[in-house]
Coordinates of C-alpha atoms in Angstrom, one line a residue:
Chain A
M1022 CA -299.8 -38.4 145.4
K1023 CA -298.5 -35.9 147.9
D1024 CA -298.6 -32.0 147.4
L1025 CA -294.9 -30.7 147.5
N1026 CA -293.8 -27.5 147.9
I1027 CA -290.0 -27.2 146.5
I1028 CA -287.4 -24.6 145.2
I1029 CA -284.7 -26.0 142.6
I1030 CA -281.6 -23.9 142.5
D1031 CA -279.6 -24.5 139.5
H1032 CA -278.5 -22.8 136.1
K1033 CA -281.4 -21.9 133.7
T1034 CA -281.6 -25.4 131.5
D1035 CA -280.6 -27.7 134.1
G1036 CA -283.3 -26.3 136.8
Q1037 CA -286.2 -26.3 134.0
K1038 CA -285.2 -29.6 132.9
A1039 CA -285.7 -30.9 136.4
K1040 CA -288.8 -28.6 137.2
D1041 CA -290.4 -30.2 134.1
V1042 CA -289.4 -34.0 134.7
F1043 CA -290.7 -33.6 138.6
L1044 CA -293.7 -32.0 137.5
E1045 CA -294.1 -34.8 135.3
I1046 CA -294.2 -37.2 138.0
N1047 CA -296.0 -34.9 140.6
S1048 CA -298.5 -32.7 139.3
H1049 CA -299.3 -32.0 142.6
S1050 CA -296.1 -30.0 143.4
T1051 CA -295.4 -26.6 143.3
V1052 CA -291.9 -26.1 142.0
Y1053 CA -290.2 -22.8 142.1
L1054 CA -286.8 -22.1 140.2
A1055 CA -283.6 -19.9 140.8
D1056 CA -280.6 -19.5 139.0
N1057 CA -278.4 -18.6 141.6
D1058 CA -278.1 -18.0 145.5
V1059 CA -279.1 -14.4 144.7
E1060 CA -282.6 -15.0 143.3
A1061 CA -283.1 -18.1 145.9
W1062 CA -282.6 -15.5 148.8
S1063 CA -284.7 -13.5 147.6
L1064 CA -287.2 -16.3 147.4
L1065 CA -286.2 -17.7 150.7
D1066 CA -286.0 -14.1 152.7
G1067 CA -285.9 -11.3 150.3
D1068 CA -288.3 -9.1 148.1
T1069 CA -290.1 -12.1 146.4
K1070 CA -290.3 -14.0 149.8
L1071 CA -292.7 -17.0 148.9
N1072 CA -295.6 -17.6 151.3
P1073 CA -295.9 -20.8 152.3
L1074 CA -292.2 -21.0 152.4
P1075 CA -291.4 -24.3 150.3
K1076 CA -289.7 -27.0 152.8
I1077 CA -287.8 -28.6 150.4
I1078 CA -284.5 -27.3 148.6
I1079 CA -282.9 -29.1 145.6
V1080 CA -279.5 -27.0 144.8
D1081 CA -276.1 -28.1 142.7
V1082 CA -273.3 -26.6 144.8
N1083 CA -271.0 -27.0 141.8
K1084 CA -271.9 -24.7 139.3
K1085 CA -270.2 -21.8 139.5
E1086 CA -272.5 -19.4 138.6
V1087 CA -275.3 -21.1 141.5
N1088 CA -273.2 -20.3 144.3
G1089 CA -274.6 -23.1 146.0
M1090 CA -272.1 -23.6 148.9
V1091 CA -272.8 -19.6 149.6
L1092 CA -276.4 -20.4 150.0
L1093 CA -276.4 -23.7 152.1
D1094 CA -274.2 -21.3 154.6
K1095 CA -276.9 -18.5 154.8
I1096 CA -279.6 -21.2 154.8
R1097 CA -278.0 -23.3 157.9
N1098 CA -277.4 -20.0 159.5
H1099 CA -280.6 -18.5 159.3
P1100 CA -282.8 -18.9 162.3
L1101 CA -286.0 -19.5 160.2
L1102 CA -285.1 -21.5 157.5
K1103 CA -282.1 -23.5 159.1
S1104 CA -284.5 -26.5 159.3
L1105 CA -285.4 -26.9 155.6
L1106 CA -284.5 -30.1 153.9
V1107 CA -281.6 -29.6 151.6
F1108 CA -281.0 -32.0 148.8
V1109 CA -277.8 -31.4 146.5
L1110 CA -278.1 -32.6 143.0
S1111 CA -274.9 -32.5 140.9
D1112 CA -272.8 -34.3 138.4
S1113 CA -269.6 -33.4 140.4
D1114 CA -268.3 -34.4 143.4
T1115 CA -266.1 -31.1 144.0
N1116 CA -267.9 -29.9 147.0
K1117 CA -268.9 -33.0 148.2
E1118 CA -267.1 -33.5 151.7
E1119 CA -268.2 -29.6 152.3
A1120 CA -271.7 -29.8 151.4
L1121 CA -272.2 -32.8 153.9
K1122 CA -271.2 -30.9 156.6
F1123 CA -274.2 -28.8 156.4
N1124 CA -276.8 -31.6 157.1
I1125 CA -278.0 -32.1 154.1
A1126 CA -280.5 -34.7 153.3
G1127 CA -279.1 -36.2 150.4
Y1128 CA -276.2 -35.9 147.9
I1129 CA -277.5 -37.7 144.7
N1130 CA -275.6 -37.7 141.3
K1131 CA -277.4 -35.3 138.8
P1132 CA -279.1 -37.6 136.1
L1133 CA -277.3 -36.5 132.7
D1134 CA -280.3 -38.0 130.2
T1135 CA -284.2 -37.9 130.5
E1136 CA -284.4 -41.5 131.5
S1137 CA -282.4 -41.2 134.4
S1138 CA -284.0 -38.0 135.4
V1139 CA -287.2 -39.6 135.5
E1140 CA -285.7 -42.6 137.6
V1141 CA -283.9 -40.1 140.2
Y1142 CA -286.8 -38.1 140.5
S1143 CA -289.1 -40.8 140.9
K1144 CA -287.3 -42.4 143.9
L1145 CA -286.9 -38.8 145.2
N1146 CA -290.6 -37.8 144.7
E1147 CA -291.4 -41.4 146.5
Y1148 CA -289.0 -40.9 149.3
L1149 CA -290.4 -37.7 149.9
S1150 CA -293.9 -39.1 150.0
I1151 CA -293.2 -40.9 153.1
I1152 CA -291.7 -38.4 155.2
E1153 CA -293.4 -35.8 157.5
F1154 CA -293.5 -32.3 157.8
P1155 CA -295.1 -30.0 160.2
R1156 CA -297.9 -27.8 158.8
D1157 CA -297.1 -24.6 157.3
N1158 CA -298.0 -22.2 160.1
Q1159 CA -295.9 -23.8 162.6
I1160 CA -292.4 -22.9 161.7
Chain B
M1059 CA -271.4 -45.8 141.1
M1060 CA -271.4 -49.3 143.5
I1061 CA -270.5 -49.1 146.8
S1062 CA -268.1 -51.0 147.8
K1063 CA -268.6 -51.7 151.6
L1064 CA -272.3 -51.4 153.2
V1065 CA -272.3 -48.5 155.8
N1066 CA -273.2 -49.1 159.2
I1067 CA -276.8 -48.4 160.7
L1068 CA -277.1 -47.4 164.6
L1069 CA -281.2 -48.4 165.4
V1070 CA -282.0 -46.0 168.4
E1071 CA -285.5 -47.8 169.6
D1072 CA -286.9 -49.0 173.0
D1073 CA -289.6 -51.2 171.9
E1074 CA -288.5 -54.7 171.1
V1075 CA -291.2 -55.5 169.2
D1076 CA -290.3 -52.3 166.9
V1077 CA -286.7 -53.4 166.8
M1078 CA -287.7 -57.1 165.8
N1079 CA -289.8 -55.3 162.7
V1080 CA -286.8 -53.2 161.7
K1081 CA -284.8 -56.6 161.3
R1082 CA -287.8 -58.2 159.5
A1083 CA -287.9 -55.7 157.3
F1084 CA -284.3 -55.0 156.6
S1085 CA -284.3 -58.7 155.6
K1086 CA -287.3 -58.9 153.4
N1087 CA -285.9 -56.2 151.8
K1088 CA -282.3 -57.6 151.4
I1089 CA -280.6 -54.4 153.5
E1090 CA -277.3 -56.2 154.3
N1091 CA -275.6 -53.2 156.3
P1092 CA -274.6 -54.0 159.9
L1093 CA -277.0 -52.8 162.2
Y1094 CA -276.4 -51.7 166.0
V1095 CA -279.2 -51.3 168.0
A1096 CA -279.5 -48.9 171.3
G1097 CA -282.6 -49.0 173.7
N1098 CA -282.4 -45.1 174.3
G1099 CA -280.0 -42.2 173.8
V1100 CA -277.9 -42.8 176.7
E1101 CA -277.1 -46.1 175.1
A1102 CA -276.8 -44.8 172.0
L1103 CA -274.0 -42.4 173.1
A1104 CA -272.3 -45.0 174.6
L1105 CA -272.2 -47.1 171.5
L1106 CA -271.1 -43.9 169.4
N1107 CA -268.0 -43.5 172.0
D1108 CA -267.2 -46.9 172.1
P1109 CA -263.8 -47.0 169.8
D1110 CA -264.7 -50.8 169.4
V1111 CA -268.3 -50.3 167.3
P1112 CA -267.3 -48.7 163.8
M1113 CA -269.0 -45.5 163.5
P1114 CA -272.5 -45.5 161.6
K1115 CA -272.9 -43.6 158.7
I1116 CA -276.9 -43.4 159.2
I1117 CA -278.8 -43.3 162.3
I1118 CA -282.9 -44.4 162.5
L1119 CA -284.3 -42.4 165.5
D1120 CA -287.2 -43.1 167.8
I1121 CA -288.4 -40.2 169.6
N1122 CA -290.1 -41.3 172.9
M1123 CA -287.8 -43.4 174.9
P1124 CA -287.0 -43.6 178.4
K1125 CA -283.5 -42.2 179.6
M1126 CA -283.0 -39.8 177.1
N1127 CA -285.7 -39.6 174.1
G1128 CA -284.9 -39.0 170.8
I1129 CA -284.4 -35.4 170.4
E1130 CA -282.3 -35.0 173.5
F1131 CA -279.8 -37.9 172.0
L1132 CA -280.1 -36.0 168.6
R1133 CA -279.2 -32.5 170.0
L1134 CA -275.9 -33.9 171.9
V1135 CA -275.2 -36.0 168.4
R1136 CA -275.2 -32.5 166.4
Q1137 CA -273.1 -30.7 169.0
N1138 CA -270.1 -33.5 168.7
D1139 CA -267.7 -33.0 166.3
K1140 CA -267.2 -36.5 165.9
F1141 CA -270.6 -37.4 164.7
K1142 CA -272.7 -34.2 164.0
N1143 CA -272.7 -35.3 160.4
I1144 CA -274.1 -38.6 160.7
S1145 CA -277.8 -38.8 158.3
V1146 CA -280.6 -39.2 161.0
F1147 CA -284.0 -40.6 159.9
V1148 CA -286.6 -40.2 162.6
M1149 CA -288.8 -42.9 162.7
T1150 CA -291.8 -42.3 165.2
T1151 CA -295.5 -42.7 166.1
S1152 CA -295.3 -39.2 167.3
N1153 CA -297.5 -37.2 164.8
E1154 CA -297.0 -33.9 167.2
D1155 CA -295.6 -30.6 165.1
S1156 CA -293.5 -29.9 168.1
D1157 CA -291.4 -33.3 167.5
K1158 CA -291.4 -32.7 163.8
I1159 CA -290.0 -28.8 164.4
N1160 CA -287.7 -30.0 167.0
A1161 CA -286.4 -32.9 164.1
Y1162 CA -286.0 -30.4 161.5
D1163 CA -284.5 -27.9 163.4
L1164 CA -281.8 -30.9 164.3
N1165 CA -281.7 -31.3 160.4
V1166 CA -282.6 -34.6 160.6
A1167 CA -282.9 -36.0 156.7
G1168 CA -286.4 -37.2 157.2
Y1169 CA -289.2 -37.8 159.8
I1170 CA -291.3 -40.8 159.3
L1171 CA -294.4 -42.2 160.8
K1172 CA -294.4 -46.2 162.0
P1173 CA -297.1 -47.5 160.0
L1174 CA -299.5 -49.5 162.0
S1175 CA -299.4 -52.6 159.4
F1176 CA -296.1 -54.5 158.9
E1177 CA -296.9 -54.4 155.1
K1178 CA -297.1 -50.5 154.9
F1179 CA -293.8 -50.6 156.9
L1180 CA -292.0 -52.9 154.4
S1181 CA -292.9 -50.5 152.0
S1182 CA -291.4 -47.5 153.7
V1183 CA -288.2 -49.5 154.4
S1184 CA -288.0 -50.5 150.6
T1185 CA -288.4 -46.6 150.0
L1186 CA -285.7 -45.6 152.5
K1187 CA -283.5 -48.4 150.8
D1188 CA -283.7 -47.1 147.6
Y1189 CA -283.0 -43.5 148.8
W1190 CA -280.3 -44.7 150.4
K1191 CA -279.1 -46.2 147.0
L1192 CA -280.0 -43.2 145.5
C1193 CA -277.7 -41.0 147.6
E1194 CA -275.1 -43.8 147.6
M1195 CA -275.1 -44.3 151.6

């Protein structure tokens, strides 16, 4: 199993559920949680900046409290963060067209039950296991 | 949600053996999307600009190619409003950090090293297919 470093940005229970399922599938990974764009930004470029920085972001851009589209815009306009791999997981297509304009890696329907969650995150994990990233200190 | 129409895929690859391997792997994985092939970045840009060629939704991109390499091509694609949001998956033998950094700076959806064996390549393509289905591409 590949050692992945991920931030999930989603409202409380959804984010925690996603983290729990992902770690069941891939216990070698490190998964950080943020409730919204402000918390996420603190982890990416603020007071609680992570080191090493995760290269993978999973965000729901359709939860009002999350402000995912604001976050996407900031990430893509930041010289050091613009290259991060971003996946949108959402149960709505409201902002899909806008999100795709930020060159996200994928827009995935958020699973509604545990069985579907396992399937979705397993496939995502498999995909992440075949792609390469630069070494940590190279970005 | 079922995909009602198969999206077009553009393969940008100069090595004929690798092109054949992609076609074989697509066939074995029952990937039936229309596949267009360009031998380098110049040919790929011509295909993208050809009004008779349907716009691809996915580009599979090699890096080391003559005339115009993959990174140069991708830089031009990302500057063009018509093509800049196409999903790009790099498939290359280059394990150089500089190429990976350049590719992710241009927001590729993934960077895949070409496996040495066809069986491993088949498996990678199978994973890609599952991922495309997940994203309803």
